[in-house]
Amino acid sequence: MDDRLFRNAMGKFATGVTVITTAVNGDVHGMTANAFMSVSLNPKLILISIGNRANMKNLIDQSKKFAVNILAKEQKDASQYFAGQLNDRREIEFRWNNDIPILPNSITNIVCDLYASYPAGDHTLYIGEVKDIVMNEGKPLTFYEGTYASIS
Ligand code: FAD
Ligand code: NAD
């Protein structure tokens, strides 16, 4: 099957946008991801899918913890930045929760310990056990057919 057909079809699934954050020896790393889902209520588990070539993969393998930061509609710029689509390098101020960096101004921060990981083709599925949740006011950034929007 053609890659473009697959991507176009997956792009029909409207999602929110997250930035995954982790830290190794105090060095923080962030990466934009929309492959995120809720998995289990008891225990409380979530899932993300990370490309095997992403720097984030090796970092989560080492840290064994990460946060999912659900972006607000004002954070399109952060989504592009943490996807490596902007050319500058910025000083980002993160907060910390359970020794895990979280991105301020997100509408929700989900702080996880790594519960399990599974290779899946050219990606790795990481299941996180939720340790803490921080919720803030705001509307989500959305992503559909490669275009950002928001829910009014
Ligand atoms: P890098 O390219 O190493 O880093 C990304 C950018 O963030 C760089 O500019 C880097 O300088 C900057 N940065 C990182 N940490 C810091 C810090 N502490 N301080 C300052 N700057 C920092 N890929 C997936 O694997 N799974 C997905 O679900 C997924 N969903 C996506 C959804 C959208 C809407 C988009 C636009 C992209 C998505 N991607 C996804 C692609 C992914 O975001 C990029 O391929 C990403 O660049 C690869 O991650 P990396 O860890 O190699 O990041
Ligand atoms: P796009 O049209 O390539 O993506 C549309 C949809 O296809 C995405 O929302 C995602 O569901 C899927 N997709 C895209 N690339 C994928 C990949 N390598 N593996 C698995 N699924 C993938 O482009 P876009 O929406 O404008 O995205 C911008 C960039 O971000 C592209 O380089 C894309 O590859 C990357 N991206 C990667 C993933 C991912 O790895 N899961 C998800 C979204 C976007």
mmCIF file of C-alpha atoms and ligand atoms in Angstrom:
data_model
loop_
_atom_site.group_PDB
_atom_site.id
_atom_site.type_symbol
_atom_site.label_atom_id
_atom_site.label_comp_id
_atom_site.label_asym_id
_atom_site.label_seq_id
_atom_site.Cartn_x
_atom_site.Cartn_y
_atom_site.Cartn_z
ATOM 1 C CA MET A 1 0.000 0.000 0.000
ATOM 2 C CA ASP A 2 1.123 3.522 -0.772
ATOM 3 C CA ASP A 3 2.419 5.505 2.271
ATOM 4 C CA ARG A 4 0.474 8.592 1.174
ATOM 5 C CA LEU A 5 -2.829 6.691 1.110
ATOM 6 C CA PHE A 6 -2.153 5.411 4.640
ATOM 7 C CA ARG A 7 -1.252 8.876 5.960
ATOM 8 C CA ASN A 8 -4.234 10.504 4.263
ATOM 9 C CA ALA A 9 -6.536 7.891 5.799
ATOM 10 C CA MET A 10 -5.009 8.299 9.294
ATOM 11 C CA GLY A 11 -5.325 12.056 8.882
ATOM 12 C CA LYS A 12 -9.117 11.610 8.716
ATOM 13 C CA PHE A 13 -9.039 10.748 12.419
ATOM 14 C CA ALA A 14 -9.314 14.093 14.225
ATOM 15 C CA THR A 15 -7.143 14.194 17.345
ATOM 16 C CA GLY A 16 -5.843 16.515 20.007
ATOM 17 C CA VAL A 17 -2.138 17.258 20.126
ATOM 18 C CA THR A 18 0.283 16.443 22.947
ATOM 19 C CA VAL A 19 3.900 17.123 23.771
ATOM 20 C CA ILE A 20 5.586 14.144 25.427
ATOM 21 C CA THR A 21 8.216 15.161 27.984
ATOM 22 C CA THR A 22 10.887 13.204 29.829
ATOM 23 C CA ALA A 23 14.280 13.839 31.412
ATOM 24 C CA VAL A 24 17.524 11.898 31.727
ATOM 25 C CA ASN A 25 19.973 13.166 34.376
ATOM 26 C CA GLY A 26 18.001 16.415 34.581
ATOM 27 C CA ASP A 27 18.178 17.097 30.821
ATOM 28 C CA VAL A 28 14.645 17.670 29.556
ATOM 29 C CA HIS A 29 13.399 16.587 26.132
ATOM 30 C CA GLY A 30 10.026 17.276 24.481
ATOM 31 C CA MET A 31 8.388 15.798 21.367
ATOM 32 C CA THR A 32 5.035 16.441 19.674
ATOM 33 C CA ALA A 33 2.739 13.406 19.397
ATOM 34 C CA ASN A 34 -0.878 12.779 18.468
ATOM 35 C CA ALA A 35 -0.697 8.965 18.794
ATOM 36 C CA PHE A 36 -2.099 8.920 22.349
ATOM 37 C CA MET A 37 -4.977 7.055 23.934
ATOM 38 C CA SER A 38 -6.507 6.074 27.249
ATOM 39 C CA VAL A 39 -6.117 2.321 27.928
ATOM 40 C CA SER A 40 -7.251 1.157 31.383
ATOM 41 C CA LEU A 41 -9.077 2.530 34.417
ATOM 42 C CA ASN A 42 -7.809 -0.059 36.941
ATOM 43 C CA PRO A 43 -4.850 0.324 36.865
ATOM 44 C CA LYS A 44 -4.859 3.717 35.190
ATOM 45 C CA LEU A 45 -2.933 3.280 31.953
ATOM 46 C CA ILE A 46 -2.370 5.385 28.833
ATOM 47 C CA LEU A 47 -0.502 4.661 25.591
ATOM 48 C CA ILE A 48 1.745 6.621 23.245
ATOM 49 C CA SER A 49 3.437 5.506 20.011
ATOM 50 C CA ILE A 50 6.961 6.802 19.353
ATOM 51 C CA GLY A 51 8.923 6.436 16.122
ATOM 52 C CA ASN A 52 12.056 4.343 16.576
ATOM 53 C CA ARG A 53 14.189 7.081 15.018
ATOM 54 C CA ALA A 54 12.963 9.759 17.424
ATOM 55 C CA ASN A 55 15.379 10.906 20.111
ATOM 56 C CA MET A 56 12.491 10.494 22.544
ATOM 57 C CA LYS A 57 12.598 6.701 22.201
ATOM 58 C CA ASN A 58 16.078 6.263 23.686
ATOM 59 C CA LEU A 59 15.313 8.803 26.386
ATOM 60 C CA ILE A 60 12.141 7.048 27.620
ATOM 61 C CA ASP A 61 13.997 3.730 27.468
ATOM 62 C CA GLN A 62 16.504 5.246 29.917
ATOM 63 C CA SER A 63 14.257 7.366 32.159
ATOM 64 C CA LYS A 64 11.350 4.888 32.312
ATOM 65 C CA LYS A 65 8.963 7.782 32.914
ATOM 66 C CA PHE A 66 7.291 10.496 30.876
ATOM 67 C CA ALA A 67 4.478 13.033 30.853
ATOM 68 C CA VAL A 68 1.768 13.604 28.254
ATOM 69 C CA ASN A 69 0.973 17.325 28.009
ATOM 70 C CA ILE A 70 -2.315 17.979 26.195
ATOM 71 C CA LEU A 71 -1.927 21.251 24.292
ATOM 72 C CA ALA A 72 -4.271 24.239 24.491
ATOM 73 C CA LYS A 73 -5.511 25.946 21.331
ATOM 74 C CA GLU A 74 -2.956 28.720 21.890
ATOM 75 C CA GLN A 75 -0.068 26.203 21.692
ATOM 76 C CA LYS A 76 0.116 25.505 17.924
ATOM 77 C CA ASP A 77 3.562 27.087 18.009
ATOM 78 C CA ALA A 78 4.702 24.612 20.712
ATOM 79 C CA SER A 79 3.377 21.721 18.612
ATOM 80 C CA GLN A 80 5.399 22.861 15.596
ATOM 81 C CA TYR A 81 8.455 23.567 17.739
ATOM 82 C CA PHE A 82 8.528 20.180 19.485
ATOM 83 C CA ALA A 83 7.994 18.474 16.103
ATOM 84 C CA GLY A 84 11.263 20.050 14.944
ATOM 85 C CA GLN A 85 9.457 22.188 12.353
ATOM 86 C CA LEU A 86 10.825 25.542 13.549
ATOM 87 C CA ASN A 87 14.474 26.334 13.094
ATOM 88 C CA ASP A 88 15.232 28.175 16.337
ATOM 89 C CA ARG A 89 16.346 26.669 19.659
ATOM 90 C CA ARG A 90 14.428 28.033 22.637
ATOM 91 C CA GLU A 91 14.827 28.167 26.401
ATOM 92 C CA ILE A 92 11.662 26.456 27.615
ATOM 93 C CA GLU A 93 10.669 26.596 31.292
ATOM 94 C CA PHE A 94 9.292 23.272 32.450
ATOM 95 C CA ARG A 95 7.696 22.509 35.805
ATOM 96 C CA TRP A 96 8.414 19.267 37.673
ATOM 97 C CA ASN A 97 6.020 16.665 39.053
ATOM 98 C CA ASN A 98 7.216 13.315 40.489
ATOM 99 C CA ASP A 99 10.689 14.011 38.987
ATOM 100 C CA ILE A 100 9.096 14.329 35.530
ATOM 101 C CA PRO A 101 9.126 17.602 33.532
ATOM 102 C CA ILE A 102 5.732 18.967 32.510
ATOM 103 C CA LEU A 103 4.933 21.702 29.999
ATOM 104 C CA PRO A 104 3.209 24.747 31.560
ATOM 105 C CA ASN A 105 0.036 26.193 29.957
ATOM 106 C CA SER A 106 -1.091 22.778 28.667
ATOM 107 C CA ILE A 107 -4.736 21.998 29.455
ATOM 108 C CA THR A 108 -3.763 18.696 31.122
ATOM 109 C CA ASN A 109 -0.484 17.124 32.264
ATOM 110 C CA ILE A 110 -0.516 13.330 32.730
ATOM 111 C CA VAL A 111 2.507 12.130 34.684
ATOM 112 C CA CYS A 112 3.468 8.463 34.165
ATOM 113 C CA ASP A 113 5.889 5.759 35.124
ATOM 114 C CA LEU A 114 6.686 3.363 32.275
ATOM 115 C CA TYR A 115 4.478 0.271 32.717
ATOM 116 C CA ALA A 116 5.346 -1.660 29.537
ATOM 117 C CA SER A 117 6.682 -1.154 26.029
ATOM 118 C CA TYR A 118 6.063 -3.135 22.861
ATOM 119 C CA PRO A 119 7.839 -2.911 19.498
ATOM 120 C CA ALA A 120 5.341 -2.266 16.702
ATOM 121 C CA GLY A 121 6.833 -1.937 13.232
ATOM 122 C CA ASP A 122 8.846 1.280 12.937
ATOM 123 C CA HIS A 123 7.348 2.596 16.211
ATOM 124 C CA THR A 124 7.382 1.505 19.867
ATOM 125 C CA LEU A 125 4.225 1.529 21.968
ATOM 126 C CA TYR A 126 4.820 2.880 25.471
ATOM 127 C CA ILE A 127 2.200 2.226 28.130
ATOM 128 C CA GLY A 128 2.339 4.627 31.071
ATOM 129 C CA GLU A 129 0.914 4.066 34.544
ATOM 130 C CA VAL A 130 -0.589 7.380 35.597
ATOM 131 C CA LYS A 131 0.930 8.762 38.817
ATOM 132 C CA ASP A 132 -0.559 12.255 38.812
ATOM 133 C CA ILE A 133 -2.770 14.515 36.719
ATOM 134 C CA VAL A 134 -2.792 18.325 36.611
ATOM 135 C CA MET A 135 -5.786 19.953 34.927
ATOM 136 C CA ASN A 136 -6.002 23.564 33.772
ATOM 137 C CA GLU A 137 -8.663 25.718 32.150
ATOM 138 C CA GLY A 138 -8.668 26.004 28.373
ATOM 139 C CA LYS A 139 -9.760 24.539 25.044
ATOM 140 C CA PRO A 140 -7.728 21.903 23.181
ATOM 141 C CA LEU A 141 -5.619 22.306 20.068
ATOM 142 C CA THR A 142 -6.931 19.870 17.441
ATOM 143 C CA PHE A 143 -5.316 18.239 14.399
ATOM 144 C CA TYR A 144 -7.166 16.979 11.304
ATOM 145 C CA GLU A 145 -5.860 16.308 7.785
ATOM 146 C CA GLY A 146 -2.543 17.901 8.738
ATOM 147 C CA THR A 147 -4.234 21.157 9.819
ATOM 148 C CA TYR A 148 -4.563 22.684 13.275
ATOM 149 C CA ALA A 149 -7.888 23.954 14.581
ATOM 150 C CA SER A 150 -9.705 24.279 17.887
ATOM 151 C CA ILE A 151 -13.077 23.524 19.398
ATOM 152 C CA SER A 152 -15.077 26.656 20.119
HETATM 153 P P1 FAD B 1 13.758 16.306 18.205
HETATM 154 O O1 FAD B 1 13.609 16.525 16.756
HETATM 155 O O2 FAD B 1 15.051 15.904 18.791
HETATM 156 O O3 FAD B 1 13.180 17.555 19.048
HETATM 157 C C1 FAD B 1 12.077 18.273 18.622
HETATM 158 C C2 FAD B 1 12.332 19.759 18.808
HETATM 159 O O4 FAD B 1 12.153 20.101 20.183
HETATM 160 C C3 FAD B 1 13.743 20.203 18.422
HETATM 161 O O5 FAD B 1 13.617 21.454 17.771
HETATM 162 C C4 FAD B 1 14.437 20.358 19.773
HETATM 163 O O6 FAD B 1 15.462 21.342 19.739
HETATM 164 C C5 FAD B 1 13.271 20.811 20.661
HETATM 165 N N1 FAD B 1 13.456 20.479 22.077
HETATM 166 C C6 FAD B 1 13.299 19.258 22.647
HETATM 167 N N2 FAD B 1 13.520 19.332 23.967
HETATM 168 C C7 FAD B 1 13.820 20.629 24.253
HETATM 169 C C8 FAD B 1 14.145 21.352 25.453
HETATM 170 N N3 FAD B 1 14.234 20.761 26.643
HETATM 171 N N4 FAD B 1 14.350 22.677 25.372
HETATM 172 C C9 FAD B 1 14.270 23.325 24.179
HETATM 173 N N5 FAD B 1 13.984 22.702 23.009
HETATM 174 C C10 FAD B 1 13.760 21.371 23.047
HETATM 175 N N6 FAD B 1 6.018 11.261 16.014
HETATM 176 C C11 FAD B 1 5.825 10.102 16.692
HETATM 177 O O7 FAD B 1 6.755 9.298 16.815
HETATM 178 N N7 FAD B 1 4.614 9.809 17.272
HETATM 179 C C12 FAD B 1 3.552 10.654 17.185
HETATM 180 O O8 FAD B 1 2.481 10.361 17.726
HETATM 181 C C13 FAD B 1 3.731 11.863 16.473
HETATM 182 N N8 FAD B 1 2.707 12.733 16.345
HETATM 183 C C14 FAD B 1 2.890 13.918 15.720
HETATM 184 C C15 FAD B 1 1.823 14.815 15.654
HETATM 185 C C16 FAD B 1 1.974 16.031 15.028
HETATM 186 C C17 FAD B 1 0.804 16.988 14.975
HETATM 187 C C18 FAD B 1 3.232 16.383 14.475
HETATM 188 C C19 FAD B 1 3.416 17.724 13.822
HETATM 189 C C20 FAD B 1 4.311 15.510 14.546
HETATM 190 C C21 FAD B 1 4.150 14.260 15.168
HETATM 191 N N9 FAD B 1 5.195 13.337 15.260
HETATM 192 C C22 FAD B 1 5.011 12.153 15.908
HETATM 193 C C23 FAD B 1 6.518 13.627 14.691
HETATM 194 C C24 FAD B 1 7.538 14.067 15.786
HETATM 195 O O9 FAD B 1 7.027 15.136 16.573
HETATM 196 C C25 FAD B 1 8.854 14.550 15.132
HETATM 197 O O10 FAD B 1 9.315 13.576 14.234
HETATM 198 C C26 FAD B 1 9.926 14.817 16.190
HETATM 199 O O11 FAD B 1 10.824 15.792 15.719
HETATM 200 C C27 FAD B 1 10.751 13.612 16.523
HETATM 201 O O12 FAD B 1 11.070 13.647 17.874
HETATM 202 P P2 FAD B 1 12.527 13.719 18.495
HETATM 203 O O13 FAD B 1 12.443 13.132 19.870
HETATM 204 O O14 FAD B 1 13.556 13.157 17.560
HETATM 205 O O15 FAD B 1 12.625 15.243 18.667
HETATM 206 P P1 NAD B 2 0.789 13.325 7.397
HETATM 207 O O1 NAD B 2 -0.256 13.684 6.405
HETATM 208 O O2 NAD B 2 1.931 12.491 6.997
HETATM 209 O O3 NAD B 2 0.055 12.609 8.675
HETATM 210 C C1 NAD B 2 -1.324 12.323 8.748
HETATM 211 C C2 NAD B 2 -1.541 11.250 9.777
HETATM 212 O O4 NAD B 2 -0.849 10.085 9.373
HETATM 213 C C3 NAD B 2 -0.975 11.560 11.156
HETATM 214 O O5 NAD B 2 -1.897 12.269 11.969
HETATM 215 C C4 NAD B 2 -0.701 10.172 11.695
HETATM 216 O O6 NAD B 2 -1.901 9.615 12.217
HETATM 217 C C5 NAD B 2 -0.291 9.395 10.469
HETATM 218 N N1 NAD B 2 1.169 9.343 10.311
HETATM 219 C C6 NAD B 2 1.962 10.255 9.696
HETATM 220 N N2 NAD B 2 3.231 9.863 9.719
HETATM 221 C C7 NAD B 2 3.252 8.675 10.356
HETATM 222 C C8 NAD B 2 4.274 7.766 10.696
HETATM 223 N N3 NAD B 2 5.546 7.990 10.361
HETATM 224 N N4 NAD B 2 3.942 6.656 11.377
HETATM 225 C C9 NAD B 2 2.668 6.400 11.709
HETATM 226 N N5 NAD B 2 1.645 7.219 11.409
HETATM 227 C C10 NAD B 2 1.937 8.339 10.746
HETATM 228 O O7 NAD B 2 1.501 14.598 7.907
HETATM 229 P P2 NAD B 2 1.134 15.645 8.978
HETATM 230 O O8 NAD B 2 -0.149 15.283 9.635
HETATM 231 O O9 NAD B 2 1.251 16.979 8.354
HETATM 232 O O10 NAD B 2 2.363 15.405 9.981
HETATM 233 C C11 NAD B 2 3.561 16.188 9.941
HETATM 234 C C12 NAD B 2 4.794 15.343 10.242
HETATM 235 O O11 NAD B 2 4.664 14.696 11.512
HETATM 236 C C13 NAD B 2 5.047 14.241 9.220
HETATM 237 O O12 NAD B 2 6.440 14.152 9.024
HETATM 238 C C14 NAD B 2 4.541 13.007 9.893
HETATM 239 O O13 NAD B 2 5.233 11.838 9.494
HETATM 240 C C15 NAD B 2 4.807 13.297 11.359
HETATM 241 N N6 NAD B 2 3.800 12.576 12.188
HETATM 242 C C16 NAD B 2 4.170 11.382 12.698
HETATM 243 C C17 NAD B 2 3.260 10.655 13.440
HETATM 244 C C18 NAD B 2 3.670 9.339 14.006
HETATM 245 O O14 NAD B 2 4.817 8.961 13.901
HETATM 246 N N7 NAD B 2 2.784 8.575 14.658
HETATM 247 C C19 NAD B 2 1.998 11.159 13.704
HETATM 248 C C20 NAD B 2 1.641 12.413 13.153
HETATM 249 C C21 NAD B 2 2.560 13.099 12.391
#
